[in-house]
Short mmCIF file of C-alpha atoms in Angstrom, two decimals:
data_model
loop_
_atom_site.label_atom_id
_atom_site.label_comp_id
_atom_site.label_asym_id
_atom_site.label_seq_id
_atom_site.Cartn_x
_atom_site.Cartn_y
_atom_site.Cartn_z
CA MET A 1 251.77 -126.68 152.14
CA LYS A 2 253.58 -123.73 153.71
CA ARG A 3 252.74 -120.30 152.37
CA ARG A 4 256.36 -119.70 151.36
CA ASN A 5 256.42 -122.79 149.16
CA PHE A 6 252.98 -122.02 147.82
CA LEU A 7 253.93 -118.48 146.87
CA LYS A 8 256.88 -119.76 144.92
CA LYS A 9 254.90 -122.47 143.15
CA ALA A 10 251.89 -120.31 142.43
CA ALA A 11 253.92 -117.47 141.00
CA LEU A 12 256.46 -119.35 138.92
CA ALA A 13 255.80 -120.40 135.39
CA SER A 14 257.62 -123.37 133.96
CA ALA A 15 260.28 -121.05 132.52
CA GLY A 16 260.19 -117.97 134.71
CA MET A 17 258.44 -115.59 137.00
CA VAL A 18 255.72 -113.31 135.68
CA ALA A 19 252.97 -111.20 137.32
CA MET A 20 254.86 -111.13 140.62
CA PRO A 21 258.02 -109.00 140.67
CA HIS A 22 261.07 -110.37 138.91
CA ILE A 23 264.22 -110.45 141.04
CA LEU A 24 267.17 -109.58 138.87
CA PRO A 25 270.94 -109.76 139.14
CA GLY A 26 272.54 -106.81 140.89
CA GLY A 27 276.05 -105.45 140.97
CA SER A 28 277.78 -102.59 139.24
CA LEU A 29 278.06 -103.15 135.50
CA PHE A 30 279.43 -99.86 134.20
CA ALA A 31 280.97 -96.89 135.95
CA ARG A 32 278.91 -93.72 135.78
CA THR A 33 280.20 -91.22 133.25
CA ALA A 34 278.42 -88.10 134.48
CA SER A 35 277.22 -86.62 137.73
CA ARG A 36 273.64 -87.15 138.72
CA LYS A 37 271.04 -84.50 139.22
CA VAL A 38 269.16 -86.70 141.70
CA ASN A 39 269.45 -90.28 142.92
CA HIS A 40 265.81 -91.25 142.35
CA VAL A 41 263.34 -90.81 139.50
CA VAL A 42 259.63 -91.67 139.57
CA PHE A 43 257.89 -91.50 136.19
CA CYS A 44 254.10 -91.44 136.44
CA LEU A 45 252.33 -92.20 133.17
CA PHE A 46 249.02 -90.38 133.61
CA ALA A 47 247.69 -92.86 131.09
CA GLY A 48 244.38 -93.61 129.45
CA GLY A 49 244.35 -90.65 127.09
CA ILE A 50 243.96 -87.08 128.41
CA ARG A 51 243.15 -83.97 126.41
CA ASN A 52 244.91 -80.74 127.25
CA TYR A 53 241.48 -79.05 127.10
CA GLU A 54 240.49 -80.76 130.36
CA SER A 55 243.92 -80.71 131.98
CA VAL A 56 246.39 -77.85 131.52
CA HIS A 57 244.02 -75.63 129.51
CA GLN A 58 241.40 -75.91 132.28
CA ASN A 59 238.49 -75.36 129.87
CA ASP A 60 236.10 -76.88 132.44
CA GLY A 61 237.87 -75.39 135.44
CA ASN A 62 240.85 -76.71 137.35
CA LEU A 63 240.08 -80.43 137.48
CA MET A 64 243.60 -81.20 138.68
CA PRO A 65 244.26 -79.03 141.78
CA SER A 66 246.96 -81.36 143.12
CA LEU A 67 249.07 -80.86 140.01
CA LEU A 68 248.09 -77.49 138.59
CA THR A 69 247.76 -73.98 139.93
CA GLY A 70 244.58 -72.01 139.30
CA THR A 71 241.25 -71.55 141.02
CA LYS A 72 238.82 -71.80 138.12
CA ASN A 73 235.56 -73.41 139.23
CA ILE A 74 234.40 -76.63 137.60
CA SER A 75 231.80 -76.03 134.89
CA SER A 76 228.33 -75.85 136.39
CA ASP A 77 226.88 -78.72 134.36
CA LEU A 78 229.62 -81.06 135.64
CA ALA A 79 229.98 -79.81 139.20
CA GLY A 80 226.88 -81.58 140.53
CA SER A 81 228.13 -84.93 139.18
CA MET A 82 231.55 -84.83 140.80
CA VAL A 83 232.21 -87.50 143.44
CA PRO A 84 233.52 -85.80 146.63
CA LEU A 85 237.24 -85.95 147.26
CA PRO A 86 239.34 -84.85 150.23
CA ALA A 87 241.30 -81.63 149.85
CA PRO A 88 244.65 -82.13 148.08
CA VAL A 89 247.31 -83.41 150.45
CA LEU A 90 249.87 -80.95 149.06
CA ALA A 91 250.01 -77.47 150.55
CA ASN A 92 250.91 -76.16 147.08
CA PRO A 93 250.19 -77.74 143.69
CA LEU A 94 252.95 -79.83 142.18
CA GLN A 95 253.33 -77.27 139.38
CA SER A 96 254.76 -74.81 141.90
CA GLN A 97 257.50 -77.34 142.69
CA GLY A 98 258.70 -77.85 139.16
CA THR A 99 258.44 -77.05 135.46
CA LEU A 100 255.29 -77.53 133.40
CA PHE A 101 255.49 -78.10 129.65
CA LYS A 102 251.95 -77.14 128.61
CA GLU A 103 252.28 -78.00 124.93
CA PHE A 104 254.16 -81.29 125.03
CA ARG A 105 253.70 -83.55 122.01
CA TYR A 106 253.12 -87.16 121.13
CA ASP A 107 253.88 -86.24 117.56
CA ASP A 108 254.39 -89.48 115.69
CA GLY A 109 252.88 -92.94 115.60
CA PRO A 110 249.41 -94.48 116.09
CA LEU A 111 247.34 -93.17 118.99
CA GLY A 112 246.94 -96.48 120.78
CA HIS A 113 247.58 -96.82 124.50
CA PHE A 114 250.23 -99.49 124.00
CA ASN A 115 251.94 -97.40 121.32
CA GLY A 116 251.98 -94.43 123.69
CA HIS A 117 253.36 -96.50 126.56
CA THR A 118 256.02 -98.06 124.36
CA THR A 119 257.13 -94.62 123.18
CA ALA A 120 257.27 -93.24 126.71
CA ILE A 121 259.24 -96.20 128.08
CA THR A 122 261.68 -96.69 125.16
CA GLY A 123 262.06 -93.13 123.89
CA GLN A 124 261.27 -94.42 120.39
CA TYR A 125 258.17 -93.76 118.31
CA THR A 126 256.24 -96.76 117.07
CA ASN A 127 254.21 -97.50 113.94
CA SER A 128 251.24 -99.64 112.98
CA SER A 129 253.44 -102.74 112.81
CA LEU A 130 253.83 -102.79 116.62
CA ASN A 131 253.05 -106.34 117.75
CA LEU A 132 251.19 -106.50 121.07
CA ARG A 133 252.61 -109.96 121.70
CA GLU A 134 256.26 -109.02 121.21
CA ARG A 135 258.61 -107.17 123.46
CA PRO A 136 259.81 -103.73 122.33
CA ALA A 137 262.30 -103.50 119.48
CA PHE A 138 264.42 -100.95 121.38
CA PRO A 139 265.77 -100.97 124.96
CA THR A 140 263.44 -99.75 127.68
CA ILE A 141 264.42 -97.16 130.26
CA PHE A 142 264.76 -100.02 132.75
CA GLU A 143 267.35 -101.80 130.61
CA LEU A 144 269.25 -98.61 129.89
CA TYR A 145 269.33 -97.75 133.56
CA ARG A 146 270.30 -101.21 134.81
CA LYS A 147 273.01 -101.76 132.22
CA HIS A 148 274.58 -98.32 132.22
CA SER A 149 274.13 -96.80 135.65
CA GLY A 150 275.14 -99.92 137.56
CA PRO A 151 273.01 -99.89 140.74
CA SER A 152 275.45 -101.06 143.38
CA ASN A 153 273.25 -101.79 146.37
CA SER A 154 270.24 -103.82 145.29
CA PRO A 155 268.67 -105.44 142.23
CA LEU A 156 265.39 -104.00 143.55
CA ASN A 157 266.43 -100.57 142.29
CA ALA A 158 264.20 -100.63 139.18
CA TRP A 159 260.41 -101.16 139.22
CA TRP A 160 257.65 -101.17 136.65
CA VAL A 161 254.28 -100.94 138.44
CA SER A 162 251.66 -101.48 135.73
CA HIS A 163 247.91 -101.12 136.14
CA SER A 164 247.28 -104.41 134.37
CA ASN A 165 248.80 -107.81 133.81
CA ASN A 166 247.45 -107.65 130.26
CA LEU A 167 250.23 -106.71 127.78
CA TYR A 168 251.98 -104.04 129.85
CA PRO A 169 254.38 -106.30 131.77
CA ILE A 170 256.21 -107.05 128.51
CA LEU A 171 257.46 -103.45 128.50
CA ASN A 172 260.01 -104.16 131.20
CA TYR A 173 262.63 -105.36 128.69
CA SER A 174 263.17 -105.56 124.95
CA ASN A 175 264.45 -107.85 122.22
CA TYR A 176 267.27 -105.42 121.38
CA PRO A 177 270.68 -107.13 121.01
CA GLY A 178 272.85 -106.73 124.07
CA TYR A 179 269.97 -105.93 126.41
CA GLY A 180 266.98 -108.12 127.31
CA PRO A 181 265.85 -109.83 130.52
CA LEU A 182 269.17 -109.56 132.31
CA TYR A 183 268.56 -105.81 132.56
CA GLY A 184 264.78 -105.69 133.02
CA ALA A 185 262.74 -104.24 135.85
CA ASN A 186 261.03 -105.79 138.85
CA GLN A 187 257.53 -105.80 137.39
CA ILE A 188 254.29 -106.07 139.34
CA SER A 189 250.62 -105.50 138.50
CA PRO A 190 249.39 -104.97 142.05
CA THR A 191 245.67 -104.47 141.49
CA HIS A 192 245.62 -107.90 139.82
CA PHE A 193 248.03 -109.70 142.10
CA PHE A 194 246.74 -108.17 145.33
CA GLY A 195 243.06 -108.31 144.44
CA TYR A 196 241.19 -109.60 147.47
CA GLU A 197 240.19 -112.97 146.00
CA ASN A 198 243.71 -113.72 144.79
CA ALA A 199 245.27 -112.47 148.03
CA SER A 200 242.96 -114.66 150.11
CA PHE A 201 243.93 -117.68 148.07
CA LEU A 202 247.66 -116.96 148.13
CA SER A 203 247.72 -116.47 151.89
CA ALA A 204 245.79 -119.64 152.74
CA LYS A 205 247.80 -121.99 154.95
CA SER A 206 245.58 -125.08 154.78
CA GLN A 207 246.52 -128.33 153.11
CA PHE A 208 245.46 -128.53 149.47
CA SER A 209 242.68 -130.84 148.35
CA GLU A 210 242.23 -131.77 144.70
CA ARG A 211 239.90 -128.80 144.39
CA ARG A 212 242.53 -126.49 145.85
CA LYS A 213 245.10 -127.97 143.51
CA ALA A 214 242.84 -127.07 140.60
CA GLU A 215 242.54 -123.56 141.98
CA GLN A 216 246.32 -123.40 142.24
CA ASP A 217 246.63 -124.35 138.58
CA LYS A 218 244.06 -121.69 137.74
CA MET A 219 246.11 -119.14 139.68
CA ARG A 220 249.25 -120.13 137.83
CA THR A 221 247.39 -119.59 134.56
CA PHE A 222 246.26 -116.18 135.80
CA LEU A 223 249.81 -115.18 136.67
CA ASN A 224 250.89 -116.15 133.18
CA ASN A 225 248.03 -114.28 131.49
CA ASN A 226 249.03 -113.12 127.99
CA PHE A 227 252.59 -114.39 128.31
CA GLY A 228 252.38 -117.07 125.66
CA GLY A 229 254.34 -117.19 122.46
CA GLY A 230 257.75 -117.34 124.08
CA LEU A 231 257.31 -114.29 126.28
CA ASN A 232 257.76 -116.40 129.41
CA GLN A 233 261.29 -117.38 128.46
CA ASN A 234 263.04 -115.26 131.07
CA THR A 235 266.59 -116.47 130.53
CA GLY A 236 268.85 -114.33 132.63
CA PHE A 237 266.59 -113.78 135.64
CA ALA A 238 268.16 -114.76 138.92
CA ASN A 239 266.88 -114.90 142.47
CA ALA A 240 269.43 -113.39 144.80
CA PRO A 241 268.66 -115.03 148.17
CA GLU A 242 268.86 -111.86 150.26
CA GLU A 243 266.71 -109.86 147.85
CA ALA A 244 264.24 -112.71 147.41
CA GLY A 245 263.84 -112.77 151.17
CA ARG A 246 263.16 -109.03 151.33
CA LEU A 247 260.62 -109.32 148.56
CA GLU A 248 258.87 -112.31 150.09
CA GLN A 249 258.65 -110.51 153.41
CA TRP A 250 257.08 -107.51 151.67
CA ILE A 251 254.55 -109.68 149.84
CA ASP A 252 253.65 -111.44 153.09
CA GLN A 253 253.12 -108.06 154.72
CA MET A 254 250.81 -106.92 151.91
CA LEU A 255 248.80 -110.14 152.11
CA ALA A 256 248.48 -109.90 155.89
CA GLU A 257 247.24 -106.33 155.62
CA ILE A 258 244.67 -107.30 153.01
CA GLN A 259 243.43 -110.13 155.20
CA ALA A 260 243.17 -107.75 158.16
CA GLY A 261 241.22 -105.24 156.07
CA SER A 262 243.68 -102.39 156.54
CA GLN A 263 244.01 -101.91 152.78
CA ASN A 264 240.27 -101.60 152.13
CA ASN A 265 240.52 -97.80 151.85
CA PRO A 266 243.93 -96.76 153.20
CA TRP A 267 243.58 -93.13 152.04
CA ASN A 268 240.08 -92.74 153.53
CA ILE A 269 238.57 -91.63 150.24
CA PRO A 270 234.80 -90.95 150.41
CA GLY A 271 232.99 -93.81 148.74
CA TYR A 272 235.87 -95.77 147.29
CA MET A 273 239.45 -95.74 146.07
CA SER A 274 239.72 -96.03 142.30
CA GLY A 275 241.99 -98.47 140.51
CA ASP A 276 244.37 -95.61 139.73
CA MET A 277 244.52 -94.68 143.40
CA TYR A 278 245.32 -98.25 144.37
CA ASN A 279 248.05 -98.57 141.74
CA LEU A 280 249.75 -95.44 143.07
CA TYR A 281 249.17 -96.64 146.63
CA TYR A 282 251.13 -99.81 145.90
CA ALA A 283 253.79 -97.77 144.12
CA GLU A 284 254.12 -95.83 147.37
CA ARG A 285 254.52 -99.08 149.30
CA VAL A 286 257.30 -100.14 146.92
CA LEU A 287 259.01 -96.78 147.42
CA GLU A 288 258.73 -97.06 151.20
CA ALA A 289 260.07 -100.62 151.30
CA PHE A 290 262.87 -100.49 148.71
CA GLU A 291 263.62 -96.82 147.89
CA PRO A 292 264.37 -97.71 144.24
CA GLU A 293 266.35 -95.38 142.04
CA LEU A 294 263.91 -95.79 139.15
CA LEU A 295 260.18 -96.49 139.33
CA VAL A 296 257.63 -96.17 136.53
CA VAL A 297 253.91 -96.40 137.37
CA ASN A 298 250.85 -95.93 135.19
CA MET A 299 247.15 -95.17 135.57
CA PHE A 300 244.28 -95.92 133.23
CA ASP A 301 240.85 -95.09 134.65
CA VAL A 302 240.32 -92.03 132.43
CA ASP A 303 239.89 -94.34 129.43
CA VAL A 304 236.16 -94.42 130.25
CA CYS A 305 236.01 -91.27 128.12
CA HIS A 306 235.13 -93.44 125.11
CA THR A 307 231.61 -93.75 126.51
CA ASP A 308 231.18 -91.30 129.43
CA PHE A 309 232.71 -87.83 129.53
CA THR A 310 231.54 -87.10 133.10
CA ALA A 311 233.10 -90.32 134.37
CA TYR A 312 236.31 -89.32 132.59
CA VAL A 313 236.31 -86.00 134.47
CA ASN A 314 235.63 -87.75 137.77
CA ASN A 315 238.48 -90.18 137.19
CA LEU A 316 240.79 -87.38 136.06
CA ARG A 317 240.23 -85.71 139.44
CA ARG A 318 240.89 -88.96 141.32
CA ALA A 319 244.08 -89.59 139.37
CA ASP A 320 245.20 -86.03 140.12
CA TYR A 321 244.61 -86.58 143.84
CA ALA A 322 246.62 -89.81 143.67
CA VAL A 323 249.65 -88.11 142.08
CA GLY A 324 249.60 -85.47 144.82
CA HIS A 325 249.46 -88.23 147.42
CA LEU A 326 252.38 -89.97 145.71
CA TRP A 327 254.55 -86.84 145.84
CA ASN A 328 253.63 -86.25 149.47
CA THR A 329 254.68 -89.82 150.29
CA ILE A 330 257.97 -89.39 148.43
CA GLN A 331 258.75 -86.34 150.54
CA SER A 332 257.96 -88.30 153.72
CA ILE A 333 260.59 -90.99 152.99
CA PRO A 334 264.02 -89.82 154.28
CA GLY A 335 265.94 -91.60 151.53
CA LEU A 336 263.82 -89.99 148.79
CA ALA A 337 262.90 -86.56 150.13
CA ASN A 338 264.63 -83.71 148.28
CA ASP A 339 266.46 -86.25 146.13
CA THR A 340 263.72 -87.40 143.75
CA LEU A 341 262.56 -86.27 140.33
CA LEU A 342 258.86 -86.86 139.60
CA ILE A 343 257.87 -86.78 135.93
CA VAL A 344 254.15 -86.80 135.11
CA ALA A 345 252.86 -87.11 131.53
CA PRO A 346 249.95 -88.71 129.66
CA GLU A 347 250.89 -91.28 127.06
CA ILE A 348 248.51 -89.84 124.41
CA GLY A 349 245.79 -87.21 124.11
CA ARG A 350 242.20 -87.42 122.85
CA ASN A 351 240.38 -86.26 119.76
CA GLY A 352 239.30 -82.66 119.41
CA THR A 353 235.95 -83.77 117.99
CA PRO A 354 233.62 -85.99 120.05
CA ASN A 355 231.86 -89.20 119.12
CA SER A 356 228.08 -89.70 119.25
CA ILE A 357 227.71 -91.05 122.82
CA ILE A 358 226.11 -88.51 125.17
CA ASP A 359 226.32 -88.73 128.97
CA GLN A 360 223.98 -87.62 131.78
CA ASN A 361 225.14 -84.01 131.47
CA GLY A 362 224.75 -83.82 127.72
CA ARG A 363 228.50 -84.12 127.18
CA ALA A 364 229.75 -86.12 124.22
CA ALA A 365 232.35 -88.84 124.72
CA LEU A 366 235.82 -88.73 123.18
CA ASP A 367 237.96 -91.28 121.39
CA HIS A 368 241.68 -91.04 120.52
CA THR A 369 241.90 -92.63 117.12
CA ASN A 370 241.63 -90.00 114.39
CA GLY A 371 245.11 -88.52 114.75
CA ASP A 372 243.97 -84.88 114.73
CA PRO A 373 246.31 -82.26 116.23
CA VAL A 374 244.45 -82.17 119.56
CA SER A 375 244.94 -85.90 120.08
CA LYS A 376 248.70 -85.42 119.88
CA GLU A 377 248.79 -82.62 122.47
CA ILE A 378 249.76 -83.69 125.99
CA PHE A 379 251.59 -82.11 128.91
CA CYS A 380 254.66 -82.94 130.97
CA LEU A 381 255.33 -81.85 134.53
CA ILE A 382 258.80 -82.30 136.04
CA ALA A 383 258.98 -81.70 139.79
CA GLY A 384 262.05 -81.90 141.96
CA PRO A 385 264.28 -80.22 144.51
CA PRO A 386 264.97 -76.48 144.32
CA GLY A 387 268.45 -75.96 142.95
CA VAL A 388 267.90 -78.89 140.58
CA VAL A 389 264.55 -78.16 138.94
CA HIS A 390 263.16 -74.72 138.11
CA GLN A 391 260.30 -74.04 140.49
CA ASN A 392 256.93 -72.77 139.28
CA LYS A 393 258.13 -72.46 135.69
CA VAL A 394 255.65 -72.75 132.84
CA ILE A 395 256.67 -73.32 129.23
CA SER A 396 253.57 -72.32 127.27
CA GLN A 397 254.91 -72.56 123.74
CA ALA A 398 255.21 -75.86 121.93
CA GLY A 399 258.25 -77.73 123.21
CA GLY A 400 259.13 -81.24 124.30
CA ARG A 401 258.09 -84.63 122.93
CA SER A 402 257.26 -88.04 124.36
CA ILE A 403 260.60 -89.35 123.16
CA ASP A 404 262.40 -86.76 125.32
CA ILE A 405 261.39 -88.34 128.65
CA VAL A 406 263.78 -91.30 128.50
CA PRO A 407 266.83 -89.10 127.69
CA THR A 408 265.80 -86.79 130.54
CA ILE A 409 265.67 -89.69 133.01
CA ALA A 410 269.05 -90.95 131.75
CA ASP A 411 270.54 -87.49 132.21
CA ALA A 412 269.06 -87.08 135.71
CA LEU A 413 270.55 -90.41 136.81
CA GLY A 414 273.92 -89.71 135.20
CA PHE A 415 274.17 -92.21 132.33
CA TYR A 416 272.95 -90.26 129.30
CA ASP A 417 276.42 -90.12 127.73
CA GLU A 418 276.41 -93.93 127.61
CA VAL A 419 273.10 -94.20 125.76
CA ARG A 420 272.63 -91.02 123.70
CA GLY A 421 273.42 -92.90 120.48
CA LEU A 422 270.37 -95.12 121.07
CA LEU A 423 267.94 -92.27 121.70
CA PRO A 424 266.53 -89.89 119.07
CA GLY A 425 265.04 -87.54 121.68
CA SER A 426 266.66 -84.76 123.68
CA VAL A 427 267.09 -83.95 127.37
CA LEU A 428 264.47 -81.46 128.58
CA GLN A 429 267.14 -79.04 129.75
CA GLU A 430 264.64 -76.16 130.16
CA ALA A 431 263.37 -77.82 133.33
CA PHE A 432 266.71 -77.80 135.11
CA VAL A 433 268.66 -75.10 136.89
#
C-alpha cells in the first residue's frame, strides 16, 4: 500500500478526521468591519497550572528569563537541582517587547485544567457541569475567527496545536447554533501523532500482512482516542484538494525528518527536549509552513507540581525557554515578523497552601483545587510590534481576566464588532498604543 493511501486510511475515522489536522472549507464569509492591529495572532497557553509566586512575583528568583525581566538568582536550595539550559535565544526578555499584566485573574469557575482551557478558548467561564465528553457550549475563538474574519487565502489559517489527543481536540469547535465544525480549526496533537513509534509505522512503505493490518486498526483506534459519543461526527469538514496536498506534503516532510533522526533534539537542548518544547517546536513548523493568521498552542509539563515542586520549577524554566524560542522563530519568518501578536497566559494558577508531598529539596508540592485567591491569580503577557503594542509596560494592579483574551484576539484581527454580543469579556486596551 502506498504511503499516501495509508495516511488517509490510518487517519480517517468512519465519519471524519481526528488526531491529524482537519482541512476545512476556505473562502471569505463575512467582510471585515474594523481595521486590524496585526494580521497574525499566536496564543500560547502556558498551561498546567502556574502560581504567580514562581512566575511574575519571582519569589524563588527569575525562573523565566526568556519572558520576564529581572536578574534575581534562583533560590539556593533549588539552584543545584536545575537541569542546564542554553542561554535564552532572545536578546531581551519578551516582557520588554510588550505589556505584562501581573495580576491577571481566572476569577470564576472550577480550577480544572479543562475548565481553564475552555474559558481561555471560548471567552466564557465554566461551571461544575462542564462535560469532558461534550464540545463547548459557546463558540471557540477558532469559530469566531473563521466565520467572521473570512480568511481569503487558505483554510489552513487557523490551528489548534494541543499537547494531547486526550480531550483537548474537542475545543476546536462548539455545539453553539450557527457555528460548529464548518468553522473549526485545523487541530493536531503533534507529540502523539509524531511520536517515533507512530511515525515509523505511518511512514512504512511495505505491503501489509495480517499483523500489519491489525496494527493499522490499532492506529486508527489511537487516532480516534476519546472521540466516542458522537464527537467524531464532523459534518461540514471538507478536503480542498490543493490544501490537502500541502498538508500531506508537510506531514511527509515531518515523517521523513523523524526517520532521519533530525528531530531527535532540534534545539540542541542539554539532556533532552521536554514535551512542552516539542509541542512549541511543531507549532513553529506549522507557522513556517502555513503562516496562519490564528494559532493556539498549549503546554502542560508543569502539572508535575502535584507531586514534585522541584520538577515543576525545572519544567517552568523549560517552558519559558520554549516560548522565547517560539517568538524568535516568529520574527525569523518574513510573513510573520513585525506583524504578529503573541499572547502568553496560564489557564489557571495553583493553591497558596501546599499539600503534604515533600520533594528532594524539602519543598512541598502544590495542587490547584481549593479555589483560594492565589489559585485564581495568573499573568498575561501581550507582545507585538512597536506602534501597536506598548513596549516594556507593566500593569501591576489587578486588571484583566481570562475571558478578556478572546475579545482581545478578535479586536486585533478586526472582527470584534461582529462578535461582541457573544462575549462577556473586554478588549485589553491597556496593552495597545
